[in-house]
Short mmCIF file of C-alpha atoms in Angstrom, two decimals:
data_model
loop_
_atom_site.label_atom_id
_atom_site.label_comp_id
_atom_site.label_asym_id
_atom_site.label_seq_id
_atom_site.Cartn_x
_atom_site.Cartn_y
_atom_site.Cartn_z
CA MET A 1 -29.00 -33.02 -9.09
CA ARG A 2 -31.83 -32.75 -11.60
CA HIS A 3 -30.64 -35.31 -14.14
CA PRO A 4 -28.48 -37.89 -12.33
CA ASP A 5 -28.26 -40.30 -15.24
CA ILE A 6 -27.15 -37.52 -17.60
CA PHE A 7 -24.38 -36.58 -15.17
CA MET A 8 -23.37 -40.25 -15.00
CA MET A 9 -23.30 -40.45 -18.80
CA LEU A 10 -21.09 -37.38 -19.00
CA LEU A 11 -18.64 -38.95 -16.57
CA LEU A 12 -18.60 -42.20 -18.55
CA VAL A 13 -17.98 -40.39 -21.85
CA MET A 14 -15.16 -38.39 -20.28
CA ALA A 15 -13.61 -41.49 -18.73
CA ALA A 16 -13.76 -43.39 -22.01
CA ALA A 17 -12.05 -40.55 -23.84
CA LEU A 18 -9.30 -40.30 -21.23
CA VAL A 19 -8.65 -44.05 -21.28
CA SER A 20 -8.38 -43.99 -25.07
CA GLN A 21 -5.88 -41.14 -25.01
CA TYR A 22 -3.98 -42.72 -22.14
CA ARG A 23 -3.46 -45.98 -24.01
CA SER A 24 -2.83 -44.61 -27.49
CA LEU A 25 -0.29 -42.03 -26.37
CA SER A 26 1.39 -44.25 -23.77
CA ARG A 27 2.16 -41.22 -21.65
CA LYS A 28 1.37 -42.86 -18.33
CA LYS A 29 3.43 -40.68 -16.05
CA PHE A 30 2.24 -37.37 -17.48
CA SER A 31 -1.37 -38.56 -17.58
CA ARG A 32 -1.16 -39.46 -13.90
CA GLU A 33 0.34 -36.06 -13.11
CA LEU A 34 -2.57 -34.36 -14.88
CA GLU A 35 -5.10 -36.47 -13.01
CA ASN A 36 -3.38 -35.73 -9.70
CA VAL A 37 -3.42 -31.98 -10.33
CA LEU A 38 -7.13 -32.07 -11.05
CA ARG A 39 -7.92 -34.33 -8.09
CA ARG A 40 -5.71 -32.45 -5.64
CA GLU A 41 -6.28 -28.83 -6.65
CA GLN A 42 -9.66 -28.85 -8.45
CA ASN A 43 -8.20 -25.92 -10.38
CA TYR A 44 -8.91 -25.42 -14.08
CA GLU A 45 -6.08 -22.95 -14.66
CA ALA A 46 -3.47 -25.24 -13.10
CA TYR A 47 -4.71 -28.09 -15.29
CA ARG A 48 -4.75 -25.89 -18.42
CA GLN A 49 -1.24 -24.56 -17.82
CA MET A 50 0.10 -28.07 -17.39
CA LEU A 51 -1.67 -29.31 -20.52
CA GLU A 52 -0.39 -26.34 -22.55
CA SER A 53 3.18 -26.70 -21.32
CA PRO A 54 5.84 -27.93 -23.80
CA LYS A 55 5.51 -31.44 -22.37
CA GLY A 56 1.73 -31.30 -22.54
CA LYS A 57 1.77 -30.12 -26.16
CA ARG A 58 4.16 -32.92 -27.03
CA TYR A 59 1.93 -35.59 -25.52
CA PHE A 60 -1.53 -34.24 -26.35
CA LYS A 61 -2.13 -32.81 -29.81
CA GLN A 62 -5.21 -30.94 -30.96
CA PRO A 63 -8.13 -31.40 -30.75
CA ALA A 64 -7.49 -33.91 -27.93
CA ALA A 65 -6.11 -31.21 -25.63
CA THR A 66 -9.11 -28.91 -26.08
CA LEU A 67 -11.51 -31.81 -25.56
CA MET A 68 -9.71 -32.60 -22.31
CA LEU A 69 -10.04 -28.97 -21.24
CA LEU A 70 -13.76 -29.15 -21.99
CA ASP A 71 -14.11 -32.26 -19.82
CA THR A 72 -12.32 -30.46 -17.01
CA ALA A 73 -14.43 -27.30 -17.30
CA ILE A 74 -17.62 -29.39 -17.20
CA SER A 75 -16.48 -31.47 -14.24
CA LEU A 76 -15.55 -28.30 -12.31
CA GLU A 77 -18.88 -26.66 -13.26
CA GLN A 78 -17.22 -23.76 -15.08
CA GLU A 79 -20.01 -23.08 -17.57
CA LYS A 80 -18.56 -19.91 -19.15
CA THR A 81 -15.27 -21.64 -19.90
CA ALA A 82 -17.05 -24.73 -21.21
CA ARG A 83 -19.13 -22.64 -23.61
CA GLN A 84 -16.04 -20.82 -24.88
CA LEU A 85 -14.32 -24.14 -25.54
CA MET A 86 -17.37 -25.46 -27.38
CA GLU A 87 -17.39 -22.41 -29.65
CA GLN A 88 -13.80 -23.24 -30.51
CA LEU A 89 -14.50 -26.95 -31.01
CA ASP A 90 -17.48 -26.24 -33.26
CA THR A 91 -15.05 -25.05 -35.95
CA THR A 92 -12.35 -27.63 -35.29
CA ARG A 93 -11.78 -30.61 -37.58
CA MET A 94 -11.74 -33.94 -35.74
CA ASN A 95 -11.99 -37.64 -36.45
CA SER A 96 -15.33 -39.43 -36.29
CA THR A 97 -14.82 -40.82 -32.77
CA ASP A 98 -13.97 -37.41 -31.31
CA PHE A 99 -16.80 -35.82 -33.31
CA ILE A 100 -19.40 -38.25 -31.93
CA ASN A 101 -18.12 -37.96 -28.36
CA TYR A 102 -18.02 -34.17 -28.55
CA ASN A 103 -21.54 -33.74 -29.89
CA MET A 104 -22.96 -36.35 -27.53
CA LYS A 105 -21.27 -34.45 -24.71
CA LYS A 106 -22.78 -31.18 -26.00
CA LEU A 107 -26.24 -32.76 -26.08
CA ALA A 108 -25.90 -34.16 -22.55
CA TYR A 109 -24.40 -30.94 -21.18
CA GLY A 110 -27.23 -28.90 -22.70
CA ILE A 111 -29.71 -31.16 -20.92
CA GLN A 112 -27.76 -30.86 -17.68
CA LEU A 113 -27.87 -27.05 -17.92
CA GLY A 114 -31.49 -26.93 -19.04
CA ASP A 115 -30.33 -25.27 -22.28
CA ALA A 116 -32.60 -26.68 -24.98
CA ALA A 117 -30.81 -24.83 -27.80
CA LEU A 118 -27.42 -26.27 -26.85
CA ALA A 119 -28.89 -29.76 -26.51
CA GLU A 120 -30.61 -29.43 -29.88
CA ALA A 121 -27.37 -28.35 -31.55
CA GLY A 122 -25.63 -31.55 -30.42
CA TRP A 123 -28.62 -33.73 -31.26
CA LYS A 124 -29.17 -32.29 -34.75
CA VAL A 125 -25.60 -32.98 -35.87
CA LEU A 126 -25.79 -36.59 -34.68
CA HIS A 127 -29.32 -37.18 -35.97
CA GLU A 128 -28.47 -35.94 -39.46
CA SER A 129 -25.10 -37.68 -39.67
CA ARG A 130 -24.19 -40.92 -41.43
CA PHE A 131 -22.89 -42.59 -38.29
CA ALA A 132 -24.01 -45.99 -37.04
CA SER A 133 -27.65 -46.37 -36.04
CA TYR A 134 -26.80 -46.82 -32.35
CA VAL A 135 -25.35 -43.28 -32.28
CA LYS A 136 -28.57 -41.81 -33.68
CA LYS A 137 -30.66 -43.97 -31.36
CA GLU A 138 -28.86 -42.71 -28.25
CA ALA A 139 -29.04 -39.10 -29.43
CA ASP A 140 -32.76 -39.41 -30.26
CA GLN A 141 -33.52 -40.97 -26.88
CA LEU A 142 -31.79 -38.18 -24.99
CA TYR A 143 -33.36 -35.40 -27.04
CA ASP A 144 -36.88 -36.85 -27.15
CA ILE A 145 -37.04 -37.77 -23.45
CA TYR A 146 -35.13 -34.93 -21.80
CA VAL A 147 -35.79 -31.99 -24.10
CA LEU A 148 -39.16 -32.76 -25.72
CA HIS A 149 -40.52 -34.77 -22.75
CA GLN A 150 -41.87 -37.45 -25.06
CA SER A 151 -42.58 -41.06 -24.08
CA ASN A 152 -41.91 -42.77 -27.40
CA HIS A 153 -38.92 -44.89 -26.38
CA ILE A 154 -40.53 -47.19 -23.83
CA GLU A 155 -40.49 -50.46 -25.76
CA GLU A 156 -36.94 -50.12 -27.05
CA LEU A 157 -35.65 -49.26 -23.56
CA LYS A 158 -37.46 -52.24 -22.05
CA GLN A 159 -35.76 -54.50 -24.59
CA PHE A 160 -32.40 -52.85 -23.95
CA ALA A 161 -32.74 -53.20 -20.17
CA ASP A 162 -33.62 -56.89 -20.51
CA LYS A 163 -30.43 -57.54 -22.50
CA ALA A 164 -28.02 -55.13 -20.81
CA LYS A 165 -25.37 -56.70 -18.58
CA ASN A 166 -23.60 -53.53 -17.46
CA PRO A 167 -25.22 -52.33 -14.18
CA SER A 168 -24.90 -48.60 -14.96
CA SER A 169 -26.36 -49.07 -18.45
CA LYS A 170 -29.28 -51.06 -17.07
CA ALA A 171 -29.85 -48.44 -14.36
CA MET A 172 -29.91 -45.61 -16.91
CA ALA A 173 -32.40 -47.53 -19.06
CA TYR A 174 -34.71 -48.05 -16.06
CA PHE A 175 -34.39 -44.39 -15.11
CA ARG A 176 -35.35 -43.26 -18.60
CA LEU A 177 -38.32 -45.60 -18.48
CA ALA A 178 -39.33 -44.05 -15.14
CA LYS A 179 -39.14 -40.57 -16.68
CA GLN A 180 -41.41 -41.54 -19.55
CA TYR A 181 -44.04 -43.04 -17.26
CA HIS A 182 -43.74 -39.90 -15.13
CA TYR A 183 -44.59 -37.83 -18.21
CA ARG A 184 -47.60 -40.07 -18.81
CA GLY A 185 -48.81 -39.54 -15.24
CA ASP A 186 -48.44 -43.24 -14.37
CA ARG A 187 -46.97 -42.92 -10.86
CA GLU A 188 -47.18 -46.63 -10.04
CA THR A 189 -45.17 -47.81 -13.06
CA CYS A 190 -42.81 -44.87 -12.73
CA THR A 191 -42.03 -45.82 -9.12
CA GLU A 192 -41.50 -49.44 -10.14
CA TYR A 193 -38.76 -48.43 -12.56
CA VAL A 194 -37.12 -46.06 -10.08
CA ARG A 195 -36.88 -49.00 -7.67
CA LYS A 196 -35.33 -51.12 -10.42
CA ALA A 197 -32.87 -48.34 -11.27
CA LYS A 198 -31.80 -48.24 -7.64
CA ALA A 199 -31.54 -52.01 -7.25
CA VAL A 200 -29.31 -52.80 -10.22
CA PHE A 201 -26.58 -50.20 -9.61
CA PRO A 202 -24.98 -50.38 -6.14
CA ASP A 203 -23.48 -46.90 -6.18
CA LYS A 204 -24.22 -44.96 -2.97
CA THR A 205 -24.62 -41.60 -4.69
CA TRP A 206 -26.92 -43.06 -7.34
CA GLN A 207 -28.99 -44.94 -4.77
CA GLY A 208 -29.30 -41.79 -2.69
CA MET A 209 -30.70 -39.97 -5.71
CA MET A 210 -33.20 -42.75 -6.33
CA ASP A 211 -34.18 -42.72 -2.65
CA GLY A 212 -34.93 -39.02 -2.94
CA ILE A 213 -37.47 -39.79 -5.68
CA LEU A 214 -38.95 -42.73 -3.80
CA GLN A 215 -39.41 -40.50 -0.77
CA GLY A 216 -41.62 -38.22 -2.83
CA ASP A 217 -39.39 -35.81 -4.76
CA TYR A 218 -40.61 -36.63 -8.26
CA THR A 219 -39.37 -33.27 -9.56
CA LYS A 220 -36.08 -35.06 -10.35
CA LEU A 221 -38.02 -36.74 -13.16
CA ASP A 222 -39.35 -33.52 -14.69
#
């Protein structure tokens, strides 16, 4: 996986959205049925049909349902379907929370696909918006580091990593620091931050990805 921290961020954004919908709608049984279908069958059409059933339409209104379909298409690596859903969502009215999550997801997904135009579309909307500064800061970091390959966020990420208590957040900060030192050609400092990224987040998949870099595959930082 070329951008492991971007994939992790996508999963976290999706999970946060699902938890919010789960609590606000109080549709525990149906939500569990949806999750089970996806986990058991890994089938987009089965998930879509269930979500668009009379019960699904009663529990999940628009644009929540389409955003859930987008999450599913991304998680199942169905790029064509995901792009079609994004075209639909681009002209859909949504509240500020959904709007931020959607465009952050578009930015991250563009990076994951290596599609600079898609990533820029998500970044530009967030960068030019009137949302809180932390939204713009996250969007600028992603765009500058992953799309433009700049190294202008080192100091702010060092400060963030020092204060962060969440292991996955700290790991992502260290990984982004490693990428920036990789762009600068500083292999020693880059390796130091990859080791830190591995150490703070005890997830086997994540640690395996970091081990791949430490064993010499620095292309994961390109």
